[in-house]
CSV table of C-alpha atoms in Angstrom, one decimal:
chain,number,residue,atom,x,y,z
A,1,MET,CA,-26.6,-9.1,-35.9
A,2,SER,CA,-24.5,-6.8,-33.8
A,3,HIS,CA,-24.0,-7.3,-30.1
A,4,LEU,CA,-26.2,-4.3,-29.4
A,5,GLU,CA,-29.0,-5.7,-31.6
A,6,GLN,CA,-28.8,-9.1,-29.8
A,7,LEU,CA,-29.2,-7.2,-26.5
A,8,VAL,CA,-32.4,-5.4,-27.3
A,9,ALA,CA,-33.9,-8.3,-29.2
A,10,PRO,CA,-36.5,-10.4,-27.3
A,11,GLY,CA,-36.0,-12.9,-24.7
A,12,GLY,CA,-5.3,-14.6,-34.8
A,13,SER,CA,-2.6,-16.7,-33.4
A,14,ALA,CA,0.3,-14.8,-32.0
A,15,GLN,CA,3.8,-15.3,-33.5
A,16,ARG,CA,6.4,-16.6,-31.1
A,17,ALA,CA,9.9,-15.1,-31.1
A,18,ALA,CA,12.7,-16.9,-32.9
A,19,PRO,CA,15.1,-18.8,-30.7
A,20,ALA,CA,18.0,-16.7,-29.4
A,21,GLU,CA,21.1,-17.0,-31.5
A,22,ALA,CA,23.4,-16.9,-28.5
A,23,PRO,CA,23.2,-16.7,-24.7
A,24,LEU,CA,23.6,-13.4,-23.0
A,25,ALA,CA,26.1,-12.6,-20.2
A,26,ASP,CA,24.6,-13.3,-16.8
A,27,GLY,CA,24.0,-10.5,-14.4
A,28,PHE,CA,22.2,-7.2,-13.9
A,29,SER,CA,23.1,-4.3,-16.2
A,30,VAL,CA,22.0,-0.8,-17.1
A,31,ARG,CA,23.2,0.4,-20.5
A,32,PRO,CA,22.2,3.2,-22.8
A,33,TRP,CA,19.6,1.8,-25.2
A,34,PRO,CA,21.8,2.4,-28.4
A,35,ASP,CA,24.5,0.2,-26.8
A,36,ALA,CA,22.1,-2.5,-25.5
A,37,LEU,CA,20.1,-3.1,-28.7
A,38,GLY,CA,21.1,-5.8,-31.1
A,39,PRO,CA,20.0,-9.0,-32.9
A,40,VAL,CA,20.8,-11.3,-29.9
A,41,LEU,CA,19.0,-9.1,-27.4
A,42,ASP,CA,16.0,-8.8,-29.8
A,43,ALA,CA,15.4,-12.5,-29.9
A,44,HIS,CA,15.7,-12.8,-26.1
A,45,TRP,CA,13.4,-9.7,-25.7
A,46,ASP,CA,10.7,-11.3,-27.8
A,47,ARG,CA,10.9,-14.5,-25.7
A,48,LEU,CA,10.7,-12.6,-22.5
A,49,ALA,CA,7.6,-10.8,-23.7
A,50,ALA,CA,6.0,-14.1,-24.4
A,51,SER,CA,6.8,-15.6,-21.0
A,52,CYS,CA,6.7,-12.6,-18.6
A,53,ALA,CA,4.3,-12.8,-15.7
A,54,VAL,CA,2.4,-9.5,-16.5
A,55,PRO,CA,2.1,-8.4,-20.1
A,56,ASN,CA,3.0,-4.9,-21.1
A,57,PRO,CA,3.0,-4.2,-24.8
A,58,PHE,CA,4.4,-0.8,-24.3
A,59,TYR,CA,7.7,-2.3,-23.2
A,60,GLU,CA,7.8,-4.9,-25.9
A,61,ARG,CA,10.4,-4.6,-28.6
A,62,TRP,CA,8.1,-3.6,-31.4
A,63,TYR,CA,6.8,-0.6,-29.3
A,64,LEU,CA,9.7,0.4,-27.2
A,65,THR,CA,12.3,0.5,-30.0
A,66,PRO,CA,10.5,3.1,-32.1
A,67,SER,CA,9.7,4.9,-28.9
A,68,PHE,CA,13.4,5.2,-28.2
A,69,ARG,CA,14.2,6.4,-31.7
A,70,HIS,CA,11.5,9.1,-31.8
A,71,PHE,CA,11.4,10.3,-28.2
A,72,ASP,CA,15.0,9.7,-27.1
A,73,PRO,CA,17.2,10.1,-30.2
A,74,GLY,CA,20.1,11.2,-28.0
A,75,GLY,CA,20.2,7.8,-26.2
A,76,GLU,CA,19.8,9.2,-22.7
A,77,VAL,CA,17.5,6.5,-21.6
A,78,SER,CA,18.9,3.1,-20.6
A,79,LEU,CA,17.8,-0.5,-20.5
A,80,ALA,CA,17.9,-2.2,-17.2
A,81,THR,CA,18.1,-6.0,-17.8
A,82,LEU,CA,18.6,-9.1,-15.7
A,83,VAL,CA,20.1,-12.2,-17.3
A,84,VAL,CA,20.0,-15.6,-15.6
A,85,GLY,CA,21.5,-18.8,-17.2
A,86,GLY,CA,22.1,-16.9,-20.4
A,87,ASN,CA,18.4,-15.9,-20.7
A,88,LEU,CA,16.8,-12.5,-20.4
A,89,VAL,CA,14.4,-12.7,-17.5
A,90,ALA,CA,13.7,-9.0,-16.8
A,91,LEU,CA,13.7,-5.7,-18.7
A,92,MET,CA,12.8,-2.1,-18.0
A,93,PRO,CA,13.7,1.3,-19.5
A,94,LEU,CA,15.4,3.5,-16.9
A,95,ALA,CA,15.9,7.3,-17.1
A,96,ARG,CA,17.2,10.1,-15.0
A,97,LYS,CA,14.9,13.1,-14.7
A,98,PRO,CA,15.9,16.5,-13.3
A,99,ARG,CA,12.4,17.6,-12.4
A,100,TYR,CA,9.5,15.9,-10.5
A,101,TYR,CA,6.1,17.3,-11.4
A,102,GLY,CA,7.6,20.7,-12.0
A,103,LEU,CA,9.8,20.7,-8.9
A,104,LEU,CA,13.6,20.6,-9.2
A,105,LEU,CA,14.0,17.2,-7.7
A,106,PRO,CA,16.4,14.9,-9.6
A,107,HIS,CA,15.2,11.3,-9.6
A,108,LEU,CA,15.5,7.9,-11.3
A,109,THR,CA,12.3,6.5,-13.0
A,110,ASN,CA,11.0,3.8,-15.3
A,111,TRP,CA,10.9,5.7,-18.6
A,112,GLN,CA,7.6,6.6,-20.2
A,113,HIS,CA,6.4,9.1,-22.7
A,114,PRO,CA,2.7,10.3,-23.0
A,115,ASN,CA,1.8,7.3,-25.3
A,116,ILE,CA,3.2,4.6,-23.0
A,117,PHE,CA,0.2,3.7,-20.8
A,118,CYS,CA,1.8,1.0,-18.6
A,119,GLY,CA,5.1,1.0,-16.7
A,120,GLU,CA,5.2,-2.6,-15.6
A,121,PRO,CA,8.6,-4.1,-16.2
A,122,LEU,CA,8.8,-7.3,-18.3
A,123,VAL,CA,9.7,-9.9,-15.7
A,124,VAL,CA,9.6,-13.7,-15.5
A,125,ALA,CA,7.6,-14.4,-12.3
A,126,GLU,CA,10.3,-16.5,-10.5
A,127,HIS,CA,12.8,-13.7,-11.0
A,128,ALA,CA,10.7,-10.8,-9.9
A,129,ASP,CA,12.3,-10.6,-6.4
A,130,ALA,CA,15.8,-10.8,-7.8
A,131,PHE,CA,15.1,-8.1,-10.3
A,132,ALA,CA,13.7,-5.8,-7.6
A,133,GLN,CA,16.7,-6.4,-5.4
A,134,GLU,CA,19.2,-5.8,-8.2
A,135,LEU,CA,17.4,-2.7,-9.4
A,136,LEU,CA,17.5,-1.1,-5.9
A,137,GLY,CA,21.1,-2.1,-5.4
A,138,TRP,CA,22.1,-0.5,-8.7
A,139,CYS,CA,20.2,2.7,-7.8
A,140,ASP,CA,22.1,2.8,-4.4
A,141,SER,CA,25.4,2.5,-6.2
A,142,ASN,CA,24.7,4.9,-9.1
A,143,PRO,CA,22.4,7.6,-7.8
A,144,GLN,CA,24.4,10.6,-9.1
A,145,GLN,CA,22.1,13.5,-8.4
A,146,ALA,CA,18.9,11.3,-8.0
A,147,LEU,CA,17.2,11.7,-4.6
A,148,PHE,CA,14.8,8.8,-5.0
A,149,LEU,CA,13.4,6.2,-7.4
A,150,SER,CA,9.9,6.9,-8.8
A,151,LEU,CA,8.1,4.1,-10.6
A,152,SER,CA,4.9,5.2,-12.4
A,153,GLY,CA,2.2,3.3,-14.2
A,154,LEU,CA,2.5,0.2,-12.1
A,155,PRO,CA,-0.7,-1.9,-12.1
A,156,ARG,CA,-1.5,-3.0,-8.6
A,157,ASP,CA,-2.5,-6.4,-10.0
A,158,GLY,CA,1.0,-6.8,-11.4
A,159,LEU,CA,4.2,-8.1,-9.9
A,160,ALA,CA,6.6,-5.1,-9.8
A,161,PHE,CA,4.7,-3.1,-7.2
A,162,ASP,CA,4.7,-5.8,-4.6
A,163,ALA,CA,8.2,-7.2,-5.5
A,164,ILE,CA,9.9,-3.8,-5.2
A,165,SER,CA,8.0,-2.8,-2.1
A,166,ALA,CA,9.0,-6.1,-0.5
A,167,ALA,CA,12.7,-5.7,-1.5
A,168,ALA,CA,12.6,-2.2,0.0
A,169,GLY,CA,11.2,-3.5,3.2
A,170,ARG,CA,13.9,-6.1,3.5
A,171,ASP,CA,16.5,-3.3,3.3
A,172,GLY,CA,14.6,-1.1,5.7
A,173,ARG,CA,14.1,1.7,3.2
A,174,SER,CA,11.0,3.8,2.6
A,175,ALA,CA,8.8,2.6,-0.3
A,176,ARG,CA,5.3,4.1,-0.5
A,177,MET,CA,2.5,4.5,-3.0
A,178,VAL,CA,2.4,8.3,-3.6
A,179,GLN,CA,-0.7,8.3,-5.7
A,180,ALA,CA,-3.0,6.0,-7.6
A,181,ILE,CA,-5.7,6.2,-10.3
A,182,GLU,CA,-8.4,3.8,-11.4
A,183,ARG,CA,-9.1,3.3,-15.1
A,184,ALA,CA,-11.8,1.3,-16.8
A,185,ALA,CA,-11.1,-2.4,-17.5
A,186,LEU,CA,-12.9,-5.5,-18.5
A,187,HIS,CA,-12.5,-8.9,-16.8
A,188,ARG,CA,-13.5,-12.1,-18.6
A,189,GLY,CA,-16.6,-13.7,-17.3
A,190,PRO,CA,-20.0,-12.6,-18.8
A,191,THR,CA,-20.6,-12.7,-22.5
A,192,PRO,CA,-20.6,-9.4,-24.3
A,193,GLN,CA,-24.4,-9.4,-24.3
A,194,GLU,CA,-24.7,-10.2,-20.6
A,195,HIS,CA,-22.0,-7.6,-19.8
A,196,LEU,CA,-23.8,-4.8,-21.6
A,197,ARG,CA,-27.1,-5.7,-20.0
A,198,GLN,CA,-25.4,-5.3,-16.6
A,199,ALA,CA,-23.6,-2.1,-17.6
A,200,LEU,CA,-26.4,-0.1,-19.2
A,201,GLU,CA,-30.1,0.1,-18.4
A,202,ARG,CA,-32.5,-1.0,-21.1
A,203,LYS,CA,-33.4,2.6,-22.0
A,204,ARG,CA,-29.8,3.4,-22.7
A,205,ARG,CA,-29.4,0.3,-24.8
A,206,LYS,CA,-32.4,1.1,-26.9
A,207,GLU,CA,-31.1,4.6,-27.4
A,208,LEU,CA,-27.9,3.2,-28.8
A,209,GLN,CA,-29.8,0.9,-31.0
A,210,ARG,CA,-31.8,3.9,-32.3
A,211,LYS,CA,-28.5,5.7,-33.1
A,212,ARG,CA,-27.2,2.6,-34.8
A,213,ARG,CA,-30.3,2.5,-37.1
A,214,ARG,CA,-29.9,6.2,-37.9
A,215,LEU,CA,-26.3,5.6,-38.9
A,216,GLU,CA,-27.4,2.7,-41.1
A,217,GLU,CA,-30.2,4.9,-42.7
A,218,ALA,CA,-27.6,7.5,-43.5
A,219,GLY,CA,-25.8,5.2,-46.0
A,220,THR,CA,-24.1,1.9,-46.2
A,221,LEU,CA,-22.6,1.2,-42.8
A,222,VAL,CA,-19.9,-1.5,-42.7
A,223,PHE,CA,-18.2,-2.8,-39.6
A,224,SER,CA,-14.8,-4.5,-39.8
A,225,ARG,CA,-12.5,-6.3,-37.4
A,226,GLN,CA,-9.0,-7.2,-38.5
A,227,SER,CA,-6.1,-8.9,-36.7
A,228,ASP,CA,-3.6,-9.1,-39.5
A,229,ALA,CA,-1.6,-6.6,-41.6
A,230,THR,CA,-4.1,-6.6,-44.6
A,231,ASP,CA,-4.4,-3.1,-45.9
A,232,LEU,CA,-2.8,-1.8,-42.8
A,233,THR,CA,-1.1,1.3,-44.3
A,234,PRO,CA,-4.4,2.8,-45.8
A,235,TRP,CA,-6.1,1.9,-42.5
A,236,ILE,CA,-3.5,3.9,-40.6
A,237,ASP,CA,-3.8,6.8,-43.1
A,238,GLU,CA,-7.5,6.9,-42.5
A,239,PHE,CA,-7.2,6.8,-38.8
A,240,LEU,CA,-4.7,9.7,-38.7
A,241,THR,CA,-6.9,11.8,-41.0
A,242,LEU,CA,-10.0,11.0,-38.9
A,243,GLU,CA,-8.4,11.9,-35.6
A,244,ALA,CA,-6.9,15.1,-37.0
A,245,SER,CA,-10.4,16.2,-38.1
A,246,SER,CA,-11.6,16.1,-34.5
A,247,TRP,CA,-11.0,18.4,-31.5
A,248,LYS,CA,-7.6,16.8,-31.1
A,249,GLY,CA,-6.5,18.2,-34.4
A,250,GLU,CA,-7.9,21.7,-33.5
A,251,GLN,CA,-5.9,21.6,-30.2
A,252,GLY,CA,-2.7,20.2,-31.8
A,253,SER,CA,-2.8,17.0,-29.8
A,254,ALA,CA,-3.7,14.6,-32.7
A,255,LEU,CA,-1.1,11.9,-33.5
A,256,ALA,CA,-0.5,13.6,-36.9
A,257,SER,CA,0.2,16.9,-35.2
A,258,ALA,CA,3.8,15.9,-34.5
A,259,PRO,CA,6.1,13.8,-36.7
A,260,ALA,CA,7.3,11.8,-33.7
A,261,THR,CA,3.8,10.6,-32.6
A,262,GLU,CA,2.7,9.9,-36.2
A,263,ALA,CA,5.8,7.8,-36.8
A,264,LEU,CA,5.4,5.9,-33.5
A,265,PHE,CA,1.7,5.2,-34.4
A,266,ARG,CA,2.6,3.8,-37.8
A,267,GLU,CA,5.6,1.8,-36.7
A,268,SER,CA,4.0,0.4,-33.6
A,269,LEU,CA,0.9,-0.8,-35.4
A,270,GLU,CA,3.1,-2.4,-38.1
A,271,GLY,CA,5.2,-4.1,-35.4
A,272,ALA,CA,2.2,-5.3,-33.5
A,273,ALA,CA,0.7,-6.7,-36.6
A,274,ARG,CA,3.9,-8.6,-37.4
A,275,ALA,CA,3.8,-10.0,-33.9
A,276,GLY,CA,0.2,-11.1,-34.2
A,277,LYS,CA,-0.8,-8.7,-31.4
A,278,LEU,CA,-2.9,-6.0,-33.2
A,279,GLU,CA,-6.7,-5.8,-33.4
A,280,ARG,CA,-8.4,-3.1,-35.5
A,281,LEU,CA,-12.0,-2.2,-35.5
A,282,ALA,CA,-13.8,0.3,-37.7
A,283,PHE,CA,-17.1,1.6,-39.0
A,284,HIS,CA,-17.2,3.0,-42.5
A,285,LEU,CA,-20.2,4.9,-43.8
A,286,ASP,CA,-20.4,4.9,-47.6
A,287,GLY,CA,-16.7,4.1,-47.6
A,288,ARG,CA,-15.8,6.9,-45.2
A,289,PRO,CA,-14.4,6.0,-41.8
A,290,VAL,CA,-16.6,7.3,-39.0
A,291,ALA,CA,-15.1,5.4,-36.0
A,292,MET,CA,-11.8,3.5,-35.6
A,293,LEU,CA,-10.1,1.7,-32.8
A,294,SER,CA,-6.7,0.0,-32.4
A,295,SER,CA,-5.9,-2.4,-29.5
A,296,PHE,CA,-2.9,-4.5,-28.5
A,297,LEU,CA,-3.6,-8.1,-27.5
A,298,SER,CA,-0.5,-9.2,-25.5
A,299,GLU,CA,-0.6,-12.7,-24.2
A,300,SER,CA,-3.3,-12.8,-21.5
A,301,GLN,CA,-4.3,-9.2,-21.6
A,302,GLY,CA,-5.7,-6.6,-24.0
A,303,PHE,CA,-4.9,-2.9,-24.1
A,304,GLY,CA,-6.9,-0.2,-25.8
A,305,PHE,CA,-4.5,2.1,-27.7
A,306,LYS,CA,-6.1,4.7,-29.9
A,307,THR,CA,-9.6,5.6,-31.0
A,308,ALA,CA,-11.1,8.2,-33.2
A,309,TYR,CA,-14.6,9.1,-34.5
A,310,ALA,CA,-16.2,11.6,-36.9
A,311,ALA,CA,-16.9,14.8,-35.0
A,312,ASP,CA,-19.8,15.7,-37.3
A,313,LEU,CA,-21.6,12.5,-36.4
A,314,ALA,CA,-21.0,12.8,-32.6
A,315,LYS,CA,-24.8,13.0,-31.9
A,316,LEU,CA,-25.1,9.4,-33.3
A,317,SER,CA,-22.2,8.2,-31.1
A,318,PRO,CA,-20.2,6.2,-33.6
A,319,GLY,CA,-17.4,5.8,-31.1
A,320,MET,CA,-19.7,4.4,-28.5
A,321,LEU,CA,-21.2,2.0,-30.9
A,322,LEU,CA,-17.8,0.8,-31.9
A,323,GLN,CA,-17.0,0.2,-28.2
A,324,VAL,CA,-20.1,-2.0,-28.1
A,325,GLU,CA,-18.6,-4.1,-30.9
A,326,ASN,CA,-15.3,-4.1,-29.0
A,327,LEU,CA,-17.0,-6.0,-26.2
A,328,ALA,CA,-16.3,-9.1,-28.3
A,329,ILE,CA,-12.9,-9.1,-26.7
A,330,LEU,CA,-14.6,-10.9,-23.9
A,331,GLU,CA,-14.9,-13.9,-26.2
A,332,HIS,CA,-11.1,-14.2,-26.7
A,333,ASP,CA,-10.2,-17.5,-25.0
A,334,ASP,CA,-6.8,-16.3,-23.9
A,335,ILE,CA,-7.6,-12.7,-22.8
A,336,VAL,CA,-8.6,-12.6,-19.1
A,337,MET,CA,-8.4,-8.8,-18.6
A,338,SER,CA,-8.6,-5.8,-20.9
A,339,ASP,CA,-7.1,-2.4,-19.8
A,340,SER,CA,-8.8,0.6,-21.5
A,341,CYS,CA,-5.7,2.7,-21.0
A,342,ALA,CA,-8.2,5.6,-20.9
A,343,ALA,CA,-8.2,8.6,-18.5
A,344,PRO,CA,-9.8,7.8,-15.2
A,345,ASP,CA,-12.7,10.2,-15.9
A,346,HIS,CA,-13.3,9.2,-19.5
A,347,PRO,CA,-17.0,10.0,-20.2
A,348,MET,CA,-17.6,7.2,-22.7
A,349,ILE,CA,-15.5,4.2,-21.8
A,350,GLY,CA,-16.5,4.3,-18.1
A,351,GLN,CA,-20.1,3.7,-19.0
A,352,ILE,CA,-19.6,0.3,-20.5
A,353,TRP,CA,-16.4,-0.9,-18.9
A,354,PRO,CA,-17.5,-1.0,-15.2
A,355,ASP,CA,-14.4,-2.9,-13.9
A,356,ARG,CA,-11.5,-0.9,-12.7
A,357,ARG,CA,-7.7,-1.4,-12.7
A,358,GLU,CA,-5.6,0.5,-10.1
A,359,ILE,CA,-2.5,2.1,-11.5
A,360,ALA,CA,0.0,3.3,-8.9
A,361,LEU,CA,3.1,5.6,-8.5
A,362,LEU,CA,5.6,4.0,-6.2
A,363,SER,CA,8.5,6.1,-4.8
A,364,VAL,CA,11.5,4.4,-3.1
A,365,ALA,CA,14.3,5.8,-1.1
A,366,ILE,CA,17.8,5.0,-2.5
A,367,GLY,CA,21.4,5.6,-1.8
A,368,GLY,CA,23.2,5.7,1.5
A,369,THR,CA,21.8,6.5,4.9
A,370,LEU,CA,21.6,10.3,4.4
A,371,ARG,CA,20.2,10.1,0.9
A,372,ARG,CA,17.6,7.6,2.0
A,373,ALA,CA,16.5,9.8,4.8
A,374,VAL,CA,16.1,12.8,2.4
A,375,GLY,CA,14.2,10.6,0.0
A,376,ALA,CA,11.9,9.3,2.7
A,377,GLY,CA,11.1,12.9,3.7
A,378,LEU,CA,10.4,13.9,0.1
A,379,ILE,CA,8.2,10.9,-0.4
A,380,ALA,CA,6.2,11.7,2.8
A,381,LEU,CA,5.8,15.3,1.7
A,382,GLU,CA,4.5,14.3,-1.7
A,383,ILE,CA,2.0,12.0,-0.2
A,384,TYR,CA,0.8,14.8,2.1
A,385,ARG,CA,0.5,17.2,-1.0
A,386,THR,CA,-1.4,14.5,-2.9
A,387,GLN,CA,-3.9,14.1,0.0
A,388,ARG,CA,-4.4,17.8,0.3
A,389,ARG,CA,-5.2,18.0,-3.4
A,390,GLN,CA,-7.9,15.3,-3.2
């Protein structure tokens, strides 16, 4: 019986990284990613991902490395790292950007591409303050043309926002939240059945049950949930074909519409599966995929990655029905929060994921006295513009 059917009725273990082969040199460094990567860093990087205070799969090695290859082949992005006692305790990709939201304002930023949905650095909790202080100090000494530091995608329930804000305060520099969004999330507590009862009124639950029955009447409907690499390649092929058949394919925004995004999707799911951090859900109707979902389960948190559904069956809401099945993530003993990674106004996920996670953009003044003053002025102006747009 599905979770939805239970509602309307009466009344994998993660792989740990291998030990580092050798210690790293202590200190804070910023190096172009092609120079920074290597077998020794890889082992430390995996251990950091397993022990950092706030999980972020998009900055883990299996996701960020293919991101570098496909979205920064020229090696312009750097890796900022902090090593203490020979161990990697903090890591964040750092980039220089010439424009800021269309304006000619050079700045430094934590690097993200459109399919990186979280910008939280990987940091061991006890070293968060030291990383923040070292990062700002490096920006002061190496600003080049940058007028300020802009850190996007920072969860307000993370460590980086508060640590960097506090470090800026100790230095007497401006550090302000320029803008913030709220996106759907799930916090552990109620069972999937209890959660859906609270999120949807009975009429809406019965409507979804009716649609589930109609799907089942249309053929043989099979639900699957996988957390290993079994048949992963054909699963990926099906997902890409399904997504390309939707409006995303028509608009050219499907993963398969560009070689870089298709390659990243394939390699990241393969890497997540090897690390024991991938969960895949799907509905197949007479062998045909009609709804598919991939998620990353990284230590204590889950992250929705990509979903697709058959456009010709939209009236039966196969995507919504799959999200009902996805509520089983609440039953994972080690997952305390799940981030949908969806747009703030997503019409579907917001209905059954009632919790919210605030994601902020933090801008910090850097450099000497004059540059910090200019940066502070630009930050204040951007806050004013953001308020005017709201």
